[in-house]
Amino acid sequence: YHFDNLILLDVAYITIKGNHDSMTRTDLREAISSLLALAVKEGFIERTKGGFQFTHDKLKAAFQSMLGTEEADQLHWLAGEAYLKRGDNFDAATHLNAAAGFLNDREQRIKLMRINSKAAKYCIDKLAFAMAATFLRTGLQLLDEDAKWSEELHDMTFEMTESLARIELIVGNFDACKEATAETLRRARSVEAQINSLLIGVEVRMASNEVDESITTANRALKTL
């Protein structure tokens, strides 16, 4: 994970404040700056354009292994919330998704589903389709079928599933595209939505060299008009 000193400050302040009421944010900022400088000097981390990162994955794994699962989940959750306050849905989703132990109720899962949807849109804008697909899959897996396709969440779930189908087509995961398209076709509530699903179905079958199936799907789309 990449991180910066302001996020570390937010997380550390919340974590430490309960045990050290006399410590101010200024005190903590100075302490963090000193520790980061020492970690850079020792070669554990390195500076990046956006902050810091571990110099090697094995170092990151070693430090993470010192944390218990609950403590790691808490730190990820606090970091995710800090990024969310900045409006950074990408980094917020990355950390919150790692904090599975803190997803205690339905409202938290719905909140995280929305954050994943926003993070996926950000990735799509950047043409980072594989990462977008990861956020969409993660978001769609947060709730069971009845919950995510409820009246309250139907439109968001449909949009995420349709986006996932399009991305799977782009990256060449044709079976996954067909599965997502079949789902949107079952859940479509308008003629336009049905046609869009059928057209994705035509494209994926053409890409898979399934000519007969693509013709059948195209005819079905025409009959829907």
Coordinates of N, CA and C in Angstrom, one line a residue:
Y1 N 0.8 -1.2 0.0 CA 0.0 0.0 0.0 C 0.9 1.3 0.0
H2 N 0.4 2.2 -0.7 CA 1.0 3.6 -0.6 C 0.4 4.3 0.5
F3 N 1.1 5.2 1.1 CA 0.5 6.0 2.2 C 1.2 7.3 2.3
D4 N 0.6 8.3 3.0 CA 1.3 9.6 3.2 C 1.2 10.0 4.6
N5 N 2.0 11.0 5.0 CA 2.0 11.3 6.4 C 0.8 11.9 7.0
L6 N -0.1 12.5 6.1 CA -1.3 13.1 6.6 C -2.3 12.0 6.9
I7 N -2.3 10.9 6.1 CA -3.2 9.8 6.5 C -2.7 9.1 7.7
L8 N -1.4 8.9 7.8 CA -0.8 8.3 9.0 C -1.1 9.2 10.2
L9 N -1.1 10.5 10.1 CA -1.5 11.4 11.2 C -2.9 11.2 11.6
D10 N -3.8 11.1 10.7 CA -5.2 10.9 11.0 C -5.4 9.6 11.7
V11 N -4.8 8.5 11.2 CA -5.0 7.2 11.8 C -4.3 7.1 13.2
A12 N -3.1 7.6 13.3 CA -2.4 7.6 14.5 C -3.1 8.4 15.6
Y13 N -3.6 9.6 15.2 CA -4.3 10.5 16.2 C -5.5 9.8 16.8
I14 N -6.3 9.1 16.0 CA -7.5 8.4 16.5 C -7.0 7.2 17.4
T15 N -6.0 6.5 16.9 CA -5.5 5.3 17.6 C -4.9 5.6 19.0
I16 N -4.1 6.7 19.0 CA -3.3 7.0 20.2 C -4.0 7.9 21.1
K17 N -4.9 8.7 20.7 CA -5.5 9.8 21.5 C -6.1 9.2 22.8
G18 N -6.7 8.0 22.7 CA -7.4 7.5 23.9 C -6.4 7.2 25.0
N19 N -5.2 6.9 24.7 CA -4.2 6.5 25.7 C -3.3 7.7 26.1
H20 N -3.2 8.7 25.2 CA -2.4 9.9 25.5 C -3.1 11.1 25.2
D21 N -4.0 11.5 26.2 CA -4.9 12.6 26.0 C -4.1 13.9 25.9
S22 N -2.9 14.0 26.4 CA -2.1 15.2 26.4 C -1.4 15.5 25.1
M23 N -1.3 14.4 24.2 CA -0.6 14.6 22.9 C -1.5 15.3 21.9
T24 N -0.9 16.4 21.4 CA -1.6 17.2 20.3 C -1.3 16.6 19.0
R25 N -2.0 17.1 18.0 CA -1.7 16.7 16.6 C -0.4 17.2 16.2
T26 N 0.0 18.4 16.7 CA 1.4 18.9 16.3 C 2.5 18.0 16.9
D27 N 2.3 17.5 18.1 CA 3.3 16.6 18.7 C 3.3 15.3 17.9
L28 N 2.2 14.8 17.5 CA 2.1 13.6 16.8 C 2.7 13.7 15.4
R29 N 2.4 14.9 14.8 CA 3.0 15.1 13.4 C 4.5 15.1 13.5
E30 N 5.1 15.7 14.5 CA 6.5 15.8 14.6 C 7.1 14.4 14.8
A31 N 6.4 13.6 15.7 CA 6.8 12.2 16.0 C 6.8 11.4 14.7
I32 N 5.7 11.5 13.9 CA 5.6 10.7 12.7 C 6.6 11.1 11.7
S33 N 6.9 12.4 11.6 CA 7.9 12.8 10.6 C 9.2 12.3 10.9
S34 N 9.6 12.2 12.2 CA 10.8 11.7 12.7 C 10.9 10.2 12.4
L35 N 9.8 9.5 12.7 CA 9.8 8.0 12.4 C 9.9 7.7 10.9
L36 N 9.2 8.5 10.1 CA 9.3 8.3 8.7 C 10.7 8.5 8.1
A37 N 11.3 9.6 8.6 CA 12.7 9.9 8.2 C 13.6 8.8 8.6
L38 N 13.4 8.2 9.8 CA 14.3 7.1 10.2 C 14.0 5.8 9.3
A39 N 12.7 5.6 9.0 CA 12.4 4.4 8.2 C 13.0 4.5 6.8
V40 N 13.0 5.7 6.3 CA 13.6 6.0 4.9 C 15.1 5.7 5.0
K41 N 15.7 6.3 6.1 CA 17.1 6.2 6.2 C 17.6 4.7 6.4
E42 N 16.7 3.9 7.1 CA 17.1 2.5 7.3 C 16.7 1.6 6.0
G43 N 16.0 2.2 5.1 CA 15.7 1.5 3.8 C 14.4 0.7 3.9
F44 N 13.6 0.9 4.9 CA 12.3 0.2 5.0 C 11.3 0.7 4.0
I45 N 11.3 2.1 3.9 CA 10.3 2.7 3.0 C 11.0 3.7 2.1
E46 N 10.3 4.2 1.1 CA 10.9 5.2 0.2 C 9.9 6.2 -0.1
R47 N 10.3 7.4 -0.5 CA 9.4 8.4 -0.8 C 8.9 8.2 -2.2
T48 N 7.6 8.6 -2.4 CA 7.0 8.6 -3.7 C 6.3 9.9 -4.0
K49 N 5.8 10.1 -5.1 CA 5.2 11.4 -5.5 C 4.0 11.7 -4.5
G50 N 3.3 10.6 -4.1 CA 2.1 10.8 -3.3 C 2.4 10.6 -1.8
G51 N 3.6 10.2 -1.4 CA 3.9 9.9 0.0 C 5.0 9.0 0.2
F52 N 4.7 7.7 0.6 CA 5.7 6.7 0.9 C 5.2 5.3 0.5
Q53 N 6.1 4.4 0.3 CA 5.7 3.0 0.1 C 6.9 2.2 0.6
F54 N 6.6 0.9 0.9 CA 7.6 0.0 1.3 C 8.6 -0.3 0.2
T55 N 9.8 -0.5 0.5 CA 10.8 -0.7 -0.6 C 10.7 -2.1 -1.2
H56 N 10.1 -3.0 -0.5 CA 9.9 -4.4 -1.0 C 8.7 -5.0 -0.4
D57 N 8.0 -5.9 -1.2 CA 6.8 -6.5 -0.7 C 7.1 -7.4 0.6
K58 N 8.3 -8.0 0.6 CA 8.6 -8.8 1.8 C 8.7 -8.0 3.1
L59 N 9.2 -6.8 2.9 CA 9.2 -5.9 4.1 C 7.8 -5.5 4.5
K60 N 7.0 -5.2 3.6 CA 5.6 -4.9 3.9 C 4.9 -6.1 4.6
A61 N 5.1 -7.3 4.1 CA 4.6 -8.5 4.7 C 5.1 -8.8 6.1
A62 N 6.4 -8.5 6.3 CA 7.0 -8.7 7.6 C 6.4 -7.7 8.6
F63 N 6.2 -6.5 8.3 CA 5.6 -5.5 9.2 C 4.1 -5.9 9.5
Q64 N 3.4 -6.3 8.4 CA 2.0 -6.7 8.6 C 1.8 -7.9 9.5
S65 N 2.8 -8.8 9.4 CA 2.8 -10.0 10.2 C 2.8 -9.7 11.7
M66 N 3.3 -8.6 12.1 CA 3.4 -8.2 13.5 C 2.1 -7.8 14.0
L67 N 1.1 -7.5 13.2 CA -0.2 -7.1 13.6 C -1.1 -8.3 13.7
G68 N -2.0 -8.3 14.6 CA -3.1 -9.3 14.7 C -4.1 -8.9 13.6
T69 N -5.0 -9.9 13.3 CA -6.0 -9.6 12.3 C -6.9 -8.5 12.6
E70 N -7.3 -8.4 13.9 CA -8.2 -7.4 14.3 C -7.6 -6.0 14.3
E71 N -6.3 -5.9 14.7 CA -5.6 -4.7 14.7 C -5.4 -4.2 13.2
A72 N -5.0 -5.1 12.4 CA -4.8 -4.8 11.0 C -6.1 -4.3 10.3
D73 N -7.2 -5.0 10.6 CA -8.5 -4.5 10.1 C -8.9 -3.1 10.6
Q74 N -8.6 -2.9 11.9 CA -8.9 -1.5 12.4 C -8.1 -0.5 11.7
L75 N -6.8 -0.7 11.5 CA -5.9 0.3 10.8 C -6.4 0.5 9.4
H76 N -6.7 -0.6 8.7 CA -7.2 -0.4 7.3 C -8.5 0.4 7.3
W77 N -9.4 0.1 8.3 CA -10.7 0.8 8.3 C -10.4 2.3 8.6
L78 N -9.6 2.6 9.5 CA -9.3 4.0 9.8 C -8.6 4.7 8.7
A79 N -7.7 4.1 8.0 CA -7.1 4.6 6.8 C -8.1 4.9 5.7
G80 N -9.0 3.9 5.5 CA -10.0 4.0 4.5 C -11.0 5.2 4.8
E81 N -11.3 5.4 6.0 CA -12.2 6.5 6.4 C -11.5 7.8 6.2
A82 N -10.2 7.8 6.5 CA -9.4 9.1 6.3 C -9.3 9.4 4.8
Y83 N -9.1 8.5 4.0 CA -9.1 8.7 2.5 C -10.5 9.2 2.1
L84 N -11.5 8.6 2.6 CA -12.9 8.9 2.2 C -13.2 10.3 2.5
K85 N -12.7 10.8 3.7 CA -13.0 12.2 4.0 C -12.3 13.2 3.0
R86 N -11.3 12.7 2.4 CA -10.6 13.5 1.3 C -11.3 13.4 0.0
G87 N -12.3 12.5 -0.1 CA -12.9 12.3 -1.4 C -12.1 11.3 -2.3
D88 N -11.2 10.6 -1.7 CA -10.4 9.6 -2.5 C -11.0 8.3 -2.4
N89 N -11.9 8.0 -3.3 CA -12.7 6.7 -3.3 C -11.8 5.5 -3.6
F90 N -10.8 5.7 -4.5 CA -9.9 4.6 -4.9 C -9.1 4.1 -3.7
D91 N -8.4 4.9 -3.0 CA -7.6 4.5 -1.8 C -8.5 4.1 -0.6
A92 N -9.7 4.8 -0.5 CA -10.6 4.4 0.5 C -11.1 3.0 0.3
A93 N -11.5 2.7 -0.9 CA -12.0 1.3 -1.2 C -10.9 0.3 -1.0
T94 N -9.7 0.6 -1.4 CA -8.6 -0.4 -1.2 C -8.4 -0.8 0.2
H95 N -8.4 0.2 1.1 CA -8.2 -0.1 2.5 C -9.5 -0.7 3.2
L96 N -10.6 -0.1 2.9 CA -11.9 -0.6 3.5 C -12.2 -2.0 3.1
N97 N -11.8 -2.4 1.8 CA -12.0 -3.8 1.4 C -11.2 -4.7 2.2
A98 N -10.0 -4.3 2.6 CA -9.1 -5.1 3.4 C -9.5 -5.2 4.8
A99 N -10.5 -4.4 5.3 CA -11.0 -4.4 6.7 C -12.2 -5.3 6.8
A100 N -12.2 -6.5 6.3 CA -13.4 -7.3 6.4 C -13.9 -7.5 7.8
G101 N -13.1 -7.5 8.8 CA -13.5 -7.7 10.1 C -14.4 -6.6 10.7
F102 N -14.4 -5.5 10.0 CA -15.1 -4.3 10.5 C -16.5 -4.1 9.8
L103 N -16.8 -5.1 8.9 CA -18.1 -5.0 8.2 C -19.2 -5.7 9.1
N104 N -19.6 -5.0 10.1 CA -20.5 -5.6 11.1 C -22.0 -5.6 10.8
D105 N -22.4 -4.7 9.9 CA -23.8 -4.7 9.6 C -24.1 -4.3 8.2
R106 N -25.4 -4.4 7.8 CA -25.8 -4.2 6.4 C -25.5 -2.8 5.9
E107 N -25.7 -1.8 6.8 CA -25.5 -0.4 6.3 C -24.0 -0.2 6.0
Q108 N -23.1 -0.8 6.7 CA -21.7 -0.7 6.4 C -21.4 -1.3 5.0
R109 N -22.0 -2.5 4.8 CA -21.8 -3.2 3.5 C -22.3 -2.4 2.4
I110 N -23.5 -1.8 2.6 CA -24.1 -0.9 1.5 C -23.2 0.3 1.2
K111 N -22.7 0.9 2.3 CA -21.8 2.0 2.2 C -20.5 1.6 1.4
L112 N -19.9 0.5 1.7 CA -18.7 0.0 1.0 C -19.0 -0.4 -0.4
M113 N -20.2 -0.9 -0.7 CA -20.6 -1.2 -2.0 C -20.6 0.0 -2.9
R114 N -21.2 1.1 -2.4 CA -21.2 2.4 -3.1 C -19.8 2.9 -3.3
I115 N -18.9 2.8 -2.3 CA -17.5 3.3 -2.5 C -16.8 2.5 -3.6
N116 N -17.0 1.2 -3.6 CA -16.4 0.4 -4.6 C -16.9 0.8 -6.0
S117 N -18.2 1.1 -6.1 CA -18.8 1.5 -7.4 C -18.1 2.8 -7.9
K118 N -17.9 3.8 -6.9 CA -17.2 5.0 -7.3 C -15.8 4.8 -7.7
A119 N -15.1 3.9 -6.9 CA -13.7 3.6 -7.2 C -13.6 2.9 -8.6
A120 N -14.5 2.1 -8.9 CA -14.5 1.5 -10.3 C -14.7 2.5 -11.4
K121 N -15.6 3.5 -11.2 CA -15.8 4.5 -12.2 C -14.5 5.3 -12.4
Y122 N -13.8 5.6 -11.3 CA -12.5 6.3 -11.3 C -11.5 5.5 -12.2
C123 N -11.5 4.2 -12.0 CA -10.6 3.3 -12.7 C -10.9 3.3 -14.2
I124 N -12.2 3.2 -14.5 CA -12.7 3.2 -15.9 C -12.2 4.5 -16.6
D125 N -12.4 5.6 -15.9 CA -12.0 6.9 -16.5 C -10.5 6.9 -16.8
K126 N -9.7 6.1 -16.0 CA -8.3 6.0 -16.2 C -7.9 4.9 -17.1
L127 N -8.9 4.2 -17.6 CA -8.7 3.0 -18.5 C -8.0 1.8 -17.7
A128 N -8.1 1.8 -16.4 CA -7.6 0.8 -15.6 C -8.7 -0.3 -15.4
F129 N -8.9 -1.0 -16.5 CA -10.1 -1.9 -16.5 C -10.0 -3.1 -15.5
A130 N -8.8 -3.7 -15.4 CA -8.7 -4.8 -14.5 C -8.9 -4.4 -13.1
M131 N -8.4 -3.3 -12.7 CA -8.7 -2.8 -11.3 C -10.1 -2.4 -11.1
A132 N -10.7 -1.9 -12.1 CA -12.2 -1.5 -12.1 C -13.0 -2.8 -11.8
A133 N -12.7 -3.9 -12.6 CA -13.4 -5.1 -12.4 C -13.2 -5.7 -11.0
T134 N -12.1 -5.5 -10.4 CA -11.8 -6.0 -9.0 C -12.7 -5.2 -8.1
F135 N -12.8 -3.9 -8.2 CA -13.7 -3.2 -7.3 C -15.2 -3.5 -7.5
L136 N -15.6 -3.7 -8.8 CA -17.0 -4.1 -9.0 C -17.3 -5.5 -8.4
R137 N -16.4 -6.5 -8.7 CA -16.7 -7.8 -8.1 C -16.7 -7.7 -6.6
T138 N -15.8 -7.0 -6.0 CA -15.8 -6.9 -4.5 C -17.0 -6.3 -4.0
G139 N -17.5 -5.2 -4.6 CA -18.7 -4.5 -4.2 C -19.9 -5.4 -4.3
L140 N -20.0 -6.2 -5.4 CA -21.2 -7.0 -5.7 C -21.2 -8.2 -4.7
Q141 N -20.0 -8.6 -4.2 CA -20.0 -9.7 -3.3 C -20.2 -9.4 -1.8
L142 N -20.4 -8.1 -1.5 CA -20.6 -7.7 -0.1 C -22.0 -8.0 0.4
L143 N -23.0 -8.2 -0.5 CA -24.3 -8.5 0.0 C -24.8 -9.8 -0.7
D144 N -25.8 -10.5 -0.1 CA -26.3 -11.6 -0.7 C -27.3 -11.2 -1.9
E145 N -27.7 -12.2 -2.6 CA -28.5 -11.9 -3.8 C -29.8 -11.1 -3.5
D146 N -30.5 -11.5 -2.5 CA -31.8 -10.8 -2.1 C -31.5 -9.4 -1.7
A147 N -30.5 -9.2 -0.9 CA -30.2 -7.8 -0.4 C -29.7 -6.9 -1.5
K148 N -28.8 -7.3 -2.4 CA -28.3 -6.4 -3.4 C -29.3 -6.1 -4.5
W149 N -30.2 -7.1 -4.7 CA -31.2 -6.9 -5.8 C -32.6 -6.4 -5.2
S150 N -32.5 -5.9 -3.9 CA -33.7 -5.3 -3.3 C -34.1 -4.0 -4.0
E151 N -35.3 -3.6 -3.8 CA -35.8 -2.3 -4.4 C -34.8 -1.2 -4.2
E152 N -34.3 -1.1 -3.0 CA -33.4 0.0 -2.6 C -32.1 0.0 -3.4
L153 N -31.6 -1.1 -3.7 CA -30.2 -1.2 -4.3 C -30.3 -1.7 -5.7
H154 N -31.4 -2.0 -6.3 CA -31.5 -2.6 -7.6 C -30.8 -1.8 -8.6
D155 N -31.0 -0.5 -8.7 CA -30.4 0.3 -9.8 C -28.9 0.3 -9.7
M156 N -28.3 0.4 -8.5 CA -26.9 0.4 -8.3 C -26.3 -0.9 -8.7
T157 N -27.0 -2.0 -8.2 CA -26.5 -3.3 -8.5 C -26.5 -3.6 -10.0
F158 N -27.6 -3.2 -10.7 CA -27.7 -3.4 -12.1 C -26.6 -2.6 -12.8
E159 N -26.4 -1.4 -12.5 CA -25.3 -0.6 -13.1 C -24.0 -1.2 -12.9
M160 N -23.7 -1.7 -11.7 CA -22.4 -2.3 -11.5 C -22.2 -3.6 -12.2
T161 N -23.3 -4.4 -12.3 CA -23.2 -5.6 -13.0 C -23.0 -5.4 -14.5
E162 N -23.7 -4.4 -15.1 CA -23.6 -4.1 -16.5 C -22.2 -3.6 -16.8
S163 N -21.7 -2.7 -15.9 CA -20.3 -2.2 -16.1 C -19.3 -3.4 -16.1
L164 N -19.5 -4.3 -15.2 CA -18.6 -5.5 -15.1 C -18.7 -6.3 -16.4
A165 N -19.9 -6.5 -16.9 CA -20.0 -7.2 -18.2 C -19.2 -6.5 -19.3
R166 N -19.3 -5.2 -19.4 CA -18.6 -4.5 -20.4 C -17.1 -4.6 -20.3
I167 N -16.6 -4.5 -19.0 CA -15.2 -4.6 -18.7 C -14.7 -6.0 -19.0
E168 N -15.4 -7.0 -18.6 CA -15.0 -8.4 -18.9 C -14.9 -8.7 -20.4
L169 N -15.8 -8.0 -21.2 CA -15.7 -8.1 -22.6 C -14.4 -7.5 -23.1
I170 N -14.1 -6.3 -22.6 CA -12.9 -5.5 -23.0 C -11.6 -6.3 -22.7
V171 N -11.5 -6.9 -21.5 CA -10.3 -7.6 -21.1 C -10.2 -9.0 -21.6
G172 N -11.3 -9.5 -22.3 CA -11.3 -10.8 -22.8 C -11.7 -12.0 -21.9
N173 N -12.4 -11.6 -20.8 CA -12.9 -12.6 -19.9 C -14.4 -12.9 -20.4
F174 N -14.5 -13.7 -21.5 CA -15.8 -13.8 -22.2 C -16.8 -14.6 -21.3
D175 N -16.3 -15.7 -20.6 CA -17.3 -16.4 -19.8 C -17.9 -15.6 -18.7
A176 N -17.0 -14.8 -18.1 CA -17.5 -13.9 -17.0 C -18.4 -12.8 -17.6
C177 N -18.1 -12.3 -18.8 CA -19.0 -11.4 -19.4 C -20.4 -12.0 -19.7
K178 N -20.4 -13.2 -20.2 CA -21.7 -13.9 -20.5 C -22.5 -14.1 -19.2
E179 N -21.8 -14.4 -18.1 CA -22.5 -14.6 -16.8 C -23.1 -13.3 -16.3
A180 N -22.3 -12.2 -16.4 CA -22.8 -10.9 -16.0 C -24.0 -10.4 -16.9
T181 N -23.8 -10.7 -18.2 CA -24.9 -10.2 -19.1 C -26.2 -11.0 -18.9
A182 N -26.1 -12.3 -18.6 CA -27.3 -13.1 -18.3 C -28.0 -12.6 -17.1
E183 N -27.2 -12.1 -16.1 CA -27.8 -11.5 -14.9 C -28.5 -10.2 -15.2
T184 N -27.9 -9.3 -16.0 CA -28.6 -8.1 -16.3 C -29.8 -8.3 -17.1
L185 N -29.7 -9.3 -18.0 CA -30.9 -9.6 -18.8 C -32.1 -10.1 -18.0
R186 N -31.8 -10.8 -16.9 CA -32.8 -11.3 -16.0 C -33.4 -10.2 -15.2
R187 N -32.5 -9.2 -14.9 CA -32.9 -8.2 -13.9 C -33.4 -6.9 -14.6
A188 N -33.3 -6.8 -15.9 CA -33.6 -5.5 -16.6 C -35.0 -5.2 -16.4
R189 N -35.3 -3.9 -16.2 CA -36.6 -3.4 -15.9 C -37.2 -2.5 -17.1
S190 N -36.4 -2.3 -18.1 CA -36.8 -1.5 -19.2 C -36.4 -2.1 -20.5
V191 N -37.0 -1.8 -21.6 CA -36.7 -2.3 -22.9 C -35.2 -1.9 -23.3
E192 N -34.9 -0.6 -22.9 CA -33.6 -0.1 -23.2 C -32.5 -1.0 -22.5
A193 N -32.8 -1.3 -21.2 CA -31.8 -2.1 -20.5 C -31.7 -3.5 -21.1
Q194 N -32.8 -4.1 -21.5 CA -32.8 -5.4 -22.1 C -32.0 -5.4 -23.4
I195 N -32.2 -4.3 -24.2 CA -31.5 -4.3 -25.5 C -30.0 -4.1 -25.2
N196 N -29.6 -3.2 -24.3 CA -28.2 -3.1 -24.0 C -27.5 -4.4 -23.6
S197 N -28.2 -5.2 -22.8 CA -27.7 -6.5 -22.3 C -27.6 -7.4 -23.5
L198 N -28.6 -7.4 -24.4 CA -28.5 -8.3 -25.5 C -27.4 -7.9 -26.5
L199 N -27.2 -6.6 -26.6 CA -26.1 -6.1 -27.5 C -24.7 -6.5 -27.0
I200 N -24.5 -6.4 -25.7 CA -23.3 -6.9 -25.1 C -23.2 -8.4 -25.3
G201 N -24.3 -9.1 -25.3 CA -24.3 -10.6 -25.5 C -23.9 -10.9 -27.0
V202 N -24.4 -10.0 -27.9 CA -24.0 -10.2 -29.3 C -22.5 -10.0 -29.5
E203 N -21.9 -8.9 -28.8 CA -20.5 -8.6 -29.0 C -19.6 -9.8 -28.4
V204 N -20.0 -10.3 -27.2 CA -19.2 -11.3 -26.6 C -19.2 -12.6 -27.4
R205 N -20.4 -12.9 -28.0 CA -20.5 -14.1 -28.8 C -19.7 -14.0 -30.1
M206 N -19.7 -12.8 -30.7 CA -18.9 -12.6 -31.9 C -17.4 -12.7 -31.5
A207 N -17.0 -12.1 -30.4 CA -15.6 -12.2 -30.0 C -15.2 -13.6 -29.7
S208 N -16.2 -14.5 -29.3 CA -15.9 -15.9 -29.0 C -16.1 -16.8 -30.2
N209 N -16.3 -16.1 -31.4 CA -16.5 -16.9 -32.6 C -17.8 -17.8 -32.5
E210 N -18.7 -17.4 -31.7 CA -20.0 -18.1 -31.6 C -21.0 -17.5 -32.6
V211 N -20.8 -17.7 -33.8 CA -21.6 -16.9 -34.9 C -23.1 -17.2 -34.7
D212 N -23.5 -18.5 -34.7 CA -24.9 -18.8 -34.6 C -25.6 -18.2 -33.4
E213 N -24.9 -18.3 -32.2 CA -25.4 -17.7 -31.0 C -25.5 -16.2 -31.1
S214 N -24.6 -15.6 -31.8 CA -24.6 -14.1 -31.9 C -25.8 -13.7 -32.8
I215 N -26.1 -14.4 -33.8 CA -27.2 -14.1 -34.7 C -28.5 -14.3 -33.9
T216 N -28.6 -15.4 -33.1 CA -29.8 -15.6 -32.3 C -30.0 -14.5 -31.3
T217 N -28.9 -14.1 -30.7 CA -29.0 -13.0 -29.7 C -29.4 -11.7 -30.4
A218 N -28.8 -11.4 -31.6 CA -29.2 -10.2 -32.3 C -30.6 -10.2 -32.7
N219 N -31.2 -11.3 -33.2 CA -32.6 -11.4 -33.5 C -33.5 -11.2 -32.3
R220 N -33.0 -11.7 -31.2 CA -33.8 -11.4 -29.9 C -33.8 -10.0 -29.6
A221 N -32.7 -9.3 -29.8 CA -32.7 -7.8 -29.5 C -33.6 -7.1 -30.5
L222 N -33.6 -7.5 -31.7 CA -34.5 -6.8 -32.7 C -36.0 -7.0 -32.4
K223 N -36.3 -8.2 -31.9 CA -37.7 -8.5 -31.5 C -38.1 -7.7 -30.3
T224 N -37.2 -7.2 -29.5 CA -37.5 -6.5 -28.3 C -37.9 -5.0 -28.7
L225 N -37.4 -4.6 -29.8 CA -37.7 -3.2 -30.2 C -39.2 -2.9 -30.4

